[in-house]
Amino acid sequence: MSVVHEMHSKAASWLRSFALFWSFAIFAVAGPMAHAQSADYTQGVDPLGATEARIGFRPTTPSALVDVHYLKDGANQQNFRMANNGGTWQQTVASLTAGSVITYWFTYEKGGPLYDTSHFTYTHGGGGGGGGGGNGTFPVAFQNNTRGRWTNGQIFVTVLGMATPGEWSYLKPNGTLTHINHLEESAPGHLTKNGRNYANMSFSLLQASTVTIPTRVEGGRMYISLGSPMFIPISPDDRGWGGPDLHNSGDPNADVYFDWYEFTYAFGAIPFGGNTTQVDIFGFPMTARLQQSAIGYDQSVGITLTRDQTLAQYNSTVGPAFRPLANNFRIIAPRSSASFAPGGSQANYLQPIIDQAWTFYTNNPFQLTRLNQTFSGRVVNGRLQFTKDGVGPFFLNKPTTKDVVECSGALASAGMSTVELELGAEFCAAFNRGVALNTSQWYNRSAYYAANPKNDYAQFFHAVGIDQRAYGFAYDDINDQSTVKILPNSNPPSLLTIGIGW
């Protein structure tokens, strides 16, 4: 198992989605979750659950200290030195009930002298917080929908992401990000499996069923595991970590039930975007409901079937090449299976349609028009030679089955130009969806998966997903078919709810 986490080709696809989004985005004015700002600072209060809220203060000029003073329902003034979390100073208030009113103000350092702010109010369960509440963080609620199969103490969450580009951290149940540290592999409370120690970076739903996501988490991955925490190695330089590697039969997570949710967000800079995924595996049904109450945004993705229903329908629906991908712990995606790799039993599964397409575009011109852009060309000496809007030439080599199911190699690899990567992504989607021979159908959702051979695995998860959305292969966001949901502004969600099924 590599100890350095690498973003697979789907991540590049998601980044392309963000690029397209940023090209056309209309940024909304901050609504009820907005922050209150002065010339010197931003402040607000975020509800963490039924009985807790977090006061936040972010100075424009970094402060050496920030104190918060507050009264709950007008009595018993409390004074705390706040904790600095990446430049945002935070303090949690507990023992709240619906309607509790917090009056609060701050003392902060700026260039040596101390300054006091105005007083603000927050009503728990009713907004407030200096004119709207919120400091760019947002809550994630985890729902145990396993119908009694797993208790909250048996459901674990491991959240990894970057608060600073290139620097990986994990989320603690109190909502703070802590930089990964290989020394935690031998610290008290560490995990051990197969004779190796691992840092305990997970928390159970019994410890926290609602957590706060900080103001910036890029490349975030939210692992959910059942019956066991995740075993994640950390590199000795504390710069990388190793995710589950199902190509390795000795991986410590091979006998752990797990799945995950992916997300990226930076308050005021990058709109929240997230997705459930089956690009690598299906572990158990999950749903994700993303809400931003200020604009009435409320979208859900995922699978609502039970796990038994999903497995039964999968086995009765997909072709013989795909049935062995299912085992007791998960359904493995073709890209994660040795059977679709060179030397595997299905190494040439898509070769007939790949050969047919390359022969067709040798004898006939290739043309694809999408997003007001046109790719034109022909296969010459085994390579597709093409132009984009008359500019070129560019080239694509003939892919293999492995290249298609992974969206890699001839379709996406180092050294390819941006234009070649664009068309490679389109071909990846077309081959997986069974429409490669007719470019007029590449953006026709109703034509997908009608012809063989195609990716039965991806087809199945689209069939059972909410709104027929799935992330069944790396470039499944082509023509907006994936489970990615991106808010139309860079304010925080009001709530993300992750449903954990069985």
XYZ file of C-alpha atoms in Angstrom:
502
model
C 0.000 0.000 0.000
C 1.356 3.431 -0.892
C 1.515 5.792 2.044
C 0.996 8.797 -0.209
C -2.611 9.545 -1.032
C -3.069 10.202 -4.740
C -6.150 11.790 -6.265
C -7.313 9.356 -8.960
C -8.407 10.527 -12.383
C -11.892 11.284 -11.124
C -10.423 14.121 -9.093
C -9.213 15.744 -12.298
C -12.724 15.314 -13.661
C -14.176 17.019 -10.602
C -11.686 19.868 -10.947
C -12.890 20.270 -14.532
C -16.437 20.487 -13.190
C -15.336 23.221 -10.810
C -13.618 25.074 -13.668
C -16.787 24.989 -15.743
C -18.800 26.055 -12.732
C -16.540 29.019 -12.027
C -16.842 30.086 -15.676
C -20.602 30.476 -15.426
C -21.260 31.001 -11.724
C -23.493 33.786 -10.456
C -22.546 34.510 -6.873
C -25.469 35.031 -4.537
C -25.584 37.562 -1.738
C -25.011 35.935 1.633
C -28.230 34.904 3.333
C -29.134 33.618 6.813
C -25.851 31.740 7.216
C -23.856 34.901 6.406
C -21.108 36.233 8.633
C -21.162 39.637 10.308
C -18.139 41.732 9.464
C -16.421 44.914 10.573
C -13.243 46.481 9.253
C -11.196 44.387 11.675
C -12.908 41.034 11.909
C -15.609 38.562 10.949
C -17.648 36.894 13.687
C -20.647 34.625 14.084
C -22.195 31.627 15.798
C -22.839 28.189 14.300
C -25.247 25.678 15.852
C -23.541 22.307 16.399
C -26.604 20.378 17.510
C -29.567 20.556 19.829
C -27.518 21.653 22.856
C -24.310 23.235 21.514
C -23.175 26.188 19.425
C -19.746 27.488 18.466
C -18.769 31.150 18.623
C -16.228 32.144 15.981
C -14.046 35.208 15.480
C -11.650 35.777 12.556
C -9.530 38.943 12.722
C -8.445 40.689 9.539
C -4.973 41.107 11.058
C -3.725 37.981 12.864
C -4.158 38.271 16.630
C -1.929 36.923 19.368
C -5.019 36.277 21.515
C -8.792 36.548 21.414
C -11.059 36.313 24.452
C -14.805 35.816 24.298
C -17.200 36.992 26.988
C -20.778 35.778 26.993
C -23.943 35.545 29.032
C -26.488 32.819 28.512
C -30.060 34.077 28.911
C -28.734 37.254 30.529
C -26.907 35.701 33.464
C -23.585 34.291 34.691
C -20.970 35.958 32.519
C -18.339 33.530 31.182
C -14.880 34.535 29.943
C -12.666 32.270 27.814
C -9.431 32.484 25.888
C -10.532 31.185 22.480
C -8.747 28.412 20.557
C -7.081 29.387 17.276
C -8.139 27.068 14.425
C -6.306 28.165 11.278
C -6.829 31.859 11.977
C -10.421 31.504 13.199
C -10.747 31.681 16.980
C -13.434 29.403 18.407
C -15.264 28.619 21.636
C -18.081 26.084 22.097
C -21.062 26.876 24.328
C -22.884 23.850 25.763
C -26.087 23.115 27.696
C -28.297 25.116 25.349
C -31.977 24.578 24.634
C -34.166 25.862 21.826
C -34.608 29.595 22.372
C -31.515 30.098 24.542
C -30.127 33.603 23.978
C -26.374 34.211 24.092
C -25.090 37.754 24.426
C -21.413 37.888 23.561
C -18.479 40.171 22.729
C -14.760 39.857 22.153
C -11.436 41.238 23.324
C -8.730 40.867 20.689
C -5.106 41.802 20.211
C -4.002 43.894 17.233
C -0.430 45.080 16.928
C 0.029 44.969 20.689
C -2.999 46.845 22.116
C -6.241 45.053 23.065
C -9.610 46.086 21.655
C -13.191 45.303 22.698
C -15.941 44.708 20.138
C -19.587 45.617 20.233
C -22.042 43.199 21.843
C -23.893 40.636 19.712
C -26.752 38.217 20.297
C -27.501 34.722 19.119
C -30.724 32.753 19.633
C -30.223 29.012 19.601
C -32.531 27.379 17.093
C -33.644 30.745 15.821
C -30.764 32.373 13.951
C -28.936 35.441 15.237
C -25.211 35.726 15.683
C -24.564 39.301 14.719
C -27.095 39.549 11.945
C -27.293 36.041 10.592
C -24.926 33.742 12.428
C -22.229 31.596 10.931
C -18.518 32.147 10.396
C -18.051 30.038 7.308
C -18.183 26.663 9.044
C -21.134 24.315 8.678
C -22.579 21.206 10.347
C -22.578 17.660 9.008
C -25.163 15.329 10.520
C -24.675 11.553 10.264
C -27.862 9.483 10.248
C -27.750 5.834 11.281
C -30.121 4.254 8.764
C -28.812 0.709 9.243
C -32.122 -0.473 10.735
C -30.478 -1.741 13.900
C -27.707 -3.726 12.200
C -25.017 -1.355 13.498
C -25.190 0.765 16.634
C -23.857 4.323 16.765
C -20.869 2.973 18.643
C -20.100 0.678 15.694
C -20.250 3.367 12.998
C -16.984 5.263 12.523
C -16.153 8.429 10.596
C -12.693 9.416 9.356
C -12.431 12.821 7.659
C -9.207 13.792 5.892
C -8.540 16.953 3.924
C -6.294 19.956 3.415
C -6.832 23.201 5.290
C -3.624 24.400 3.620
C -2.789 23.163 0.106
C -0.476 20.163 0.321
C -0.857 19.758 4.080
C -3.147 16.927 5.194
C -5.184 17.014 8.381
C -7.892 14.947 9.994
C -11.081 16.124 11.704
C -11.645 15.576 15.391
C -15.200 15.162 16.737
C -15.031 18.674 18.254
C -14.723 20.133 14.746
C -11.016 20.975 14.791
C -8.568 19.928 12.107
C -5.330 18.329 13.290
C -2.336 17.848 11.004
C -1.573 14.190 10.379
C 1.348 12.951 12.477
C 3.012 9.568 12.096
C 3.981 9.705 15.788
C 0.307 9.194 16.602
C 0.719 5.661 15.269
C 2.390 4.788 18.551
C 0.559 7.259 20.808
C -1.913 6.118 23.490
C -5.149 4.962 21.882
C -3.522 3.989 18.588
C -4.942 1.196 16.443
C -3.171 -2.062 15.658
C -3.849 -4.565 12.904
C -1.776 -7.391 11.452
C 1.158 -6.387 13.627
C 1.241 -2.757 12.481
C 0.183 0.354 14.385
C -2.030 3.094 12.944
C -3.047 6.516 14.191
C -6.610 6.573 15.523
C -8.104 9.306 13.335
C -11.707 8.029 13.504
C -14.602 8.861 15.791
C -17.839 6.974 16.290
C -21.364 8.331 15.927
C -21.680 7.654 19.642
C -18.944 10.243 20.175
C -20.403 12.727 17.693
C -23.317 12.316 15.301
C -23.008 15.957 14.201
C -19.673 17.656 13.553
C -18.580 21.035 12.243
C -16.592 21.340 9.037
C -14.059 24.208 9.190
C -13.921 27.108 6.774
C -11.484 25.402 4.398
C -11.139 21.722 3.505
C -9.823 20.867 0.060
C -9.616 17.342 -1.338
C -11.774 16.147 1.531
C -12.617 12.490 1.932
C -15.140 11.357 4.536
C -14.725 7.622 5.166
C -17.596 5.794 6.852
C -16.752 2.364 8.251
C -18.929 -0.157 10.060
C -17.743 -2.395 12.886
C -14.209 -1.029 12.797
C -12.378 2.266 12.331
C -10.250 2.750 9.219
C -6.566 1.807 9.231
C -4.757 4.678 7.504
C -0.928 4.746 7.402
C 0.853 8.114 7.568
C 4.104 8.824 5.752
C 7.176 9.458 7.940
C 7.372 13.069 6.730
C 3.716 13.666 7.713
C 2.927 14.862 4.187
C 0.843 11.937 2.924
C -1.411 9.062 3.890
C -2.442 5.750 2.385
C -6.038 5.046 1.472
C -7.437 1.526 1.095
C -5.761 -0.381 -1.740
C -7.997 -3.191 -2.881
C -5.379 -4.367 -5.372
C -3.449 -5.433 -2.268
C -4.975 -8.515 -0.646
C -3.059 -7.712 2.548
C -4.563 -4.246 2.919
C -5.742 -3.796 6.539
C -9.101 -2.491 5.333
C -9.803 -5.495 3.085
C -12.125 -7.018 5.706
C -13.660 -3.714 6.831
C -17.044 -2.501 5.575
C -16.426 1.035 4.346
C -17.537 3.638 1.837
C -16.915 7.355 1.481
C -18.077 10.848 0.519
C -15.829 13.390 -1.208
C -15.953 17.177 -0.890
C -14.070 20.445 -1.331
C -14.867 23.846 0.178
C -13.204 27.158 1.067
C -15.396 29.855 2.571
C -15.491 32.885 0.284
C -13.286 31.237 -2.341
C -14.417 27.753 -3.431
C -18.118 26.801 -3.470
C -18.914 23.624 -1.568
C -18.981 20.615 -3.869
C -19.383 16.999 -2.844
C -20.425 13.579 -4.040
C -21.070 9.990 -3.119
C -19.065 7.657 -5.332
C -18.798 4.153 -6.718
C -15.734 4.920 -8.858
C -13.701 2.421 -6.834
C -16.213 0.405 -4.822
C -19.703 0.105 -3.441
C -19.590 -0.724 0.260
C -23.125 0.002 1.446
C -25.916 2.420 0.542
C -25.280 6.054 1.410
C -27.193 9.251 0.766
C -26.057 12.860 0.918
C -28.499 15.736 1.345
C -26.985 19.188 0.748
C -28.912 22.240 1.950
C -28.376 25.980 1.851
C -31.479 27.534 3.339
C -30.651 31.100 2.280
C -31.337 30.278 -1.376
C -33.696 27.334 -0.906
C -31.131 24.815 -2.133
C -31.985 21.235 -1.148
C -30.560 18.367 -3.207
C -30.096 14.681 -2.380
C -28.028 11.987 -4.071
C -27.175 8.402 -3.293
C -28.895 5.048 -2.921
C -31.970 4.406 -0.787
C -32.196 0.632 -1.318
C -31.040 -1.650 1.469
C -27.686 -3.340 1.048
C -29.311 -6.733 0.494
C -31.603 -5.268 -2.163
C -28.662 -3.594 -3.883
C -26.585 -6.779 -3.971
C -29.490 -8.913 -5.160
C -30.430 -6.509 -7.942
C -26.804 -6.150 -8.969
C -26.309 -9.893 -9.331
C -29.526 -10.316 -11.294
C -28.872 -7.339 -13.604
C -25.227 -7.215 -14.680
C -23.565 -9.541 -17.161
C -21.309 -12.492 -16.269
C -18.130 -10.415 -16.517
C -19.287 -8.148 -13.690
C -20.883 -10.580 -11.219
C -17.577 -11.758 -9.699
C -16.890 -8.154 -8.659
C -19.296 -8.623 -5.742
C -18.104 -10.186 -2.493
C -19.169 -10.192 1.134
C -17.599 -6.828 1.916
C -18.234 -4.804 -1.244
C -18.754 -4.642 -4.973
C -15.440 -3.740 -6.550
C -15.467 -1.380 -9.527
C -13.879 -2.648 -12.758
C -11.075 -0.082 -12.339
C -10.249 -1.584 -8.920
C -10.407 -5.213 -10.038
C -7.506 -7.312 -11.285
C -9.906 -9.091 -13.667
C -10.145 -5.988 -15.923
C -6.392 -5.304 -15.784
C -3.823 -6.760 -18.195
C -3.613 -10.505 -17.657
C -7.033 -10.632 -16.035
C -9.978 -12.663 -17.265
C -11.716 -9.514 -18.586
C -8.623 -7.668 -19.799
C -10.079 -7.494 -23.326
C -13.725 -7.044 -22.363
C -14.118 -3.723 -24.186
C -11.653 -4.478 -26.963
C -14.337 -5.289 -29.576
C -15.976 -1.858 -29.292
C -12.601 -0.103 -29.050
C -11.419 -1.853 -32.241
C -14.720 -1.113 -33.962
C -14.573 2.575 -33.038
C -10.984 2.978 -34.183
C -11.775 1.245 -37.484
C -14.888 3.394 -37.944
C -12.985 6.628 -37.342
C -10.255 5.427 -39.704
C -12.774 5.071 -42.513
C -15.040 7.950 -41.485
C -14.391 11.425 -40.113
C -14.690 11.989 -36.380
C -16.624 15.032 -35.197
C -17.969 15.941 -31.771
C -19.632 19.246 -30.940
C -20.381 20.040 -27.302
C -20.338 23.181 -25.170
C -20.110 25.204 -28.404
C -16.787 23.559 -29.226
C -16.051 21.170 -32.086
C -13.466 18.393 -32.212
C -12.763 17.086 -35.726
C -10.349 14.506 -37.075
C -9.666 10.952 -38.190
C -7.611 7.964 -37.067
C -4.306 8.027 -38.940
C -1.648 5.339 -38.450
C -3.481 4.083 -35.366
C -3.820 7.479 -33.661
C -6.776 9.815 -33.652
C -5.472 13.061 -35.110
C -7.835 15.959 -34.440
C -8.348 19.681 -34.041
C -10.415 21.694 -31.587
C -12.243 24.575 -33.261
C -9.713 24.336 -36.075
C -6.657 24.486 -33.812
C -4.277 21.544 -33.745
C -3.318 18.916 -34.500
C -3.750 16.954 -31.285
C -3.564 13.187 -30.842
C -5.163 10.317 -28.923
C -3.680 6.846 -28.933
C -5.930 3.814 -29.123
C -7.057 2.866 -25.599
C -7.268 -0.531 -23.939
C -9.992 -1.924 -21.685
C -7.890 -0.886 -18.689
C -7.588 2.648 -20.065
C -11.365 2.898 -20.451
C -12.451 1.518 -17.066
C -9.751 3.561 -15.312
C -10.023 6.596 -17.619
C -6.247 6.507 -17.727
C -3.386 5.707 -20.085
C -4.251 6.692 -23.647
C -7.230 8.717 -22.356
C -5.617 10.524 -19.414
C -1.936 10.516 -18.547
C 0.986 12.810 -17.842
C 2.302 14.569 -20.912
C -1.065 14.935 -22.630
C -2.202 18.451 -23.468
C -5.311 19.986 -21.933
C -7.174 19.558 -25.222
C -6.152 15.901 -25.470
C -7.299 15.335 -21.893
C -10.649 16.970 -22.733
C -11.347 14.620 -25.624
C -9.900 11.676 -23.717
C -12.489 12.270 -20.989
C -15.260 12.367 -23.593
C -14.096 9.078 -25.129
C -13.848 7.487 -21.687
C -17.486 8.366 -20.974
C -18.640 7.264 -24.438
C -16.953 3.844 -24.240
C -18.262 3.176 -20.731
C -21.775 4.186 -21.787
C -21.750 2.184 -25.015
C -22.196 5.125 -27.414
C -18.673 5.524 -28.801
C -19.671 4.831 -32.425
C -22.166 7.687 -32.705
C -21.070 11.082 -31.419
C -24.608 12.433 -31.829
C -25.557 10.183 -28.883
C -22.687 11.161 -26.581
C -24.873 13.765 -24.868
C -28.158 11.851 -25.165
C -28.847 10.365 -21.740
C -31.602 8.101 -23.083
C -29.110 6.376 -25.399
C -26.694 5.359 -22.670
C -26.026 1.674 -21.895
C -28.261 0.403 -24.698
C -25.482 -1.344 -26.647
C -22.924 -3.956 -25.640
C -20.204 -4.122 -24.578
C -20.449 -1.349 -21.987
C -19.826 -0.836 -18.306
C -22.610 -2.843 -16.622
C -21.328 -1.813 -13.191
C -21.822 1.893 -13.913
C -25.147 1.232 -15.623
C -26.469 -0.554 -12.551
C -25.587 2.195 -10.091
C -27.235 4.792 -12.308
C -30.356 2.634 -12.349
C -30.598 2.503 -8.535
C -29.337 6.004 -7.723
C -31.565 8.949 -6.823
C -32.455 10.736 -10.090
C -30.429 8.001 -11.850
C -27.237 9.764 -10.795
C -24.073 7.859 -9.907
C -20.309 8.161 -10.042
C -19.731 4.804 -11.702
C -16.474 5.672 -13.476
C -13.942 8.467 -13.312
C -15.459 10.832 -15.895
C -19.096 10.145 -15.105
C -19.613 13.880 -14.645
C -19.549 14.273 -18.449
C -23.046 15.519 -19.392
C -23.903 16.019 -15.699
C -24.613 12.395 -14.868
C -22.674 12.146 -11.627
C -23.649 12.664 -7.993
C -21.552 15.829 -7.686
C -23.552 18.706 -6.206
C -21.943 22.166 -6.149
C -23.482 25.179 -4.449
C -23.848 28.283 -6.646
C -21.931 30.467 -4.174
C -19.010 30.149 -1.781
C -21.049 30.543 1.401
C -21.313 27.468 3.638
C -24.115 24.923 3.392
C -26.649 25.258 6.180
C -26.492 21.469 6.599
C -25.011 18.370 4.994
C -26.706 15.138 6.026
C -24.981 11.825 5.355
C -27.344 8.853 5.530
C -25.651 5.545 6.327
C -27.664 2.546 5.198
C -27.500 -1.216 5.379
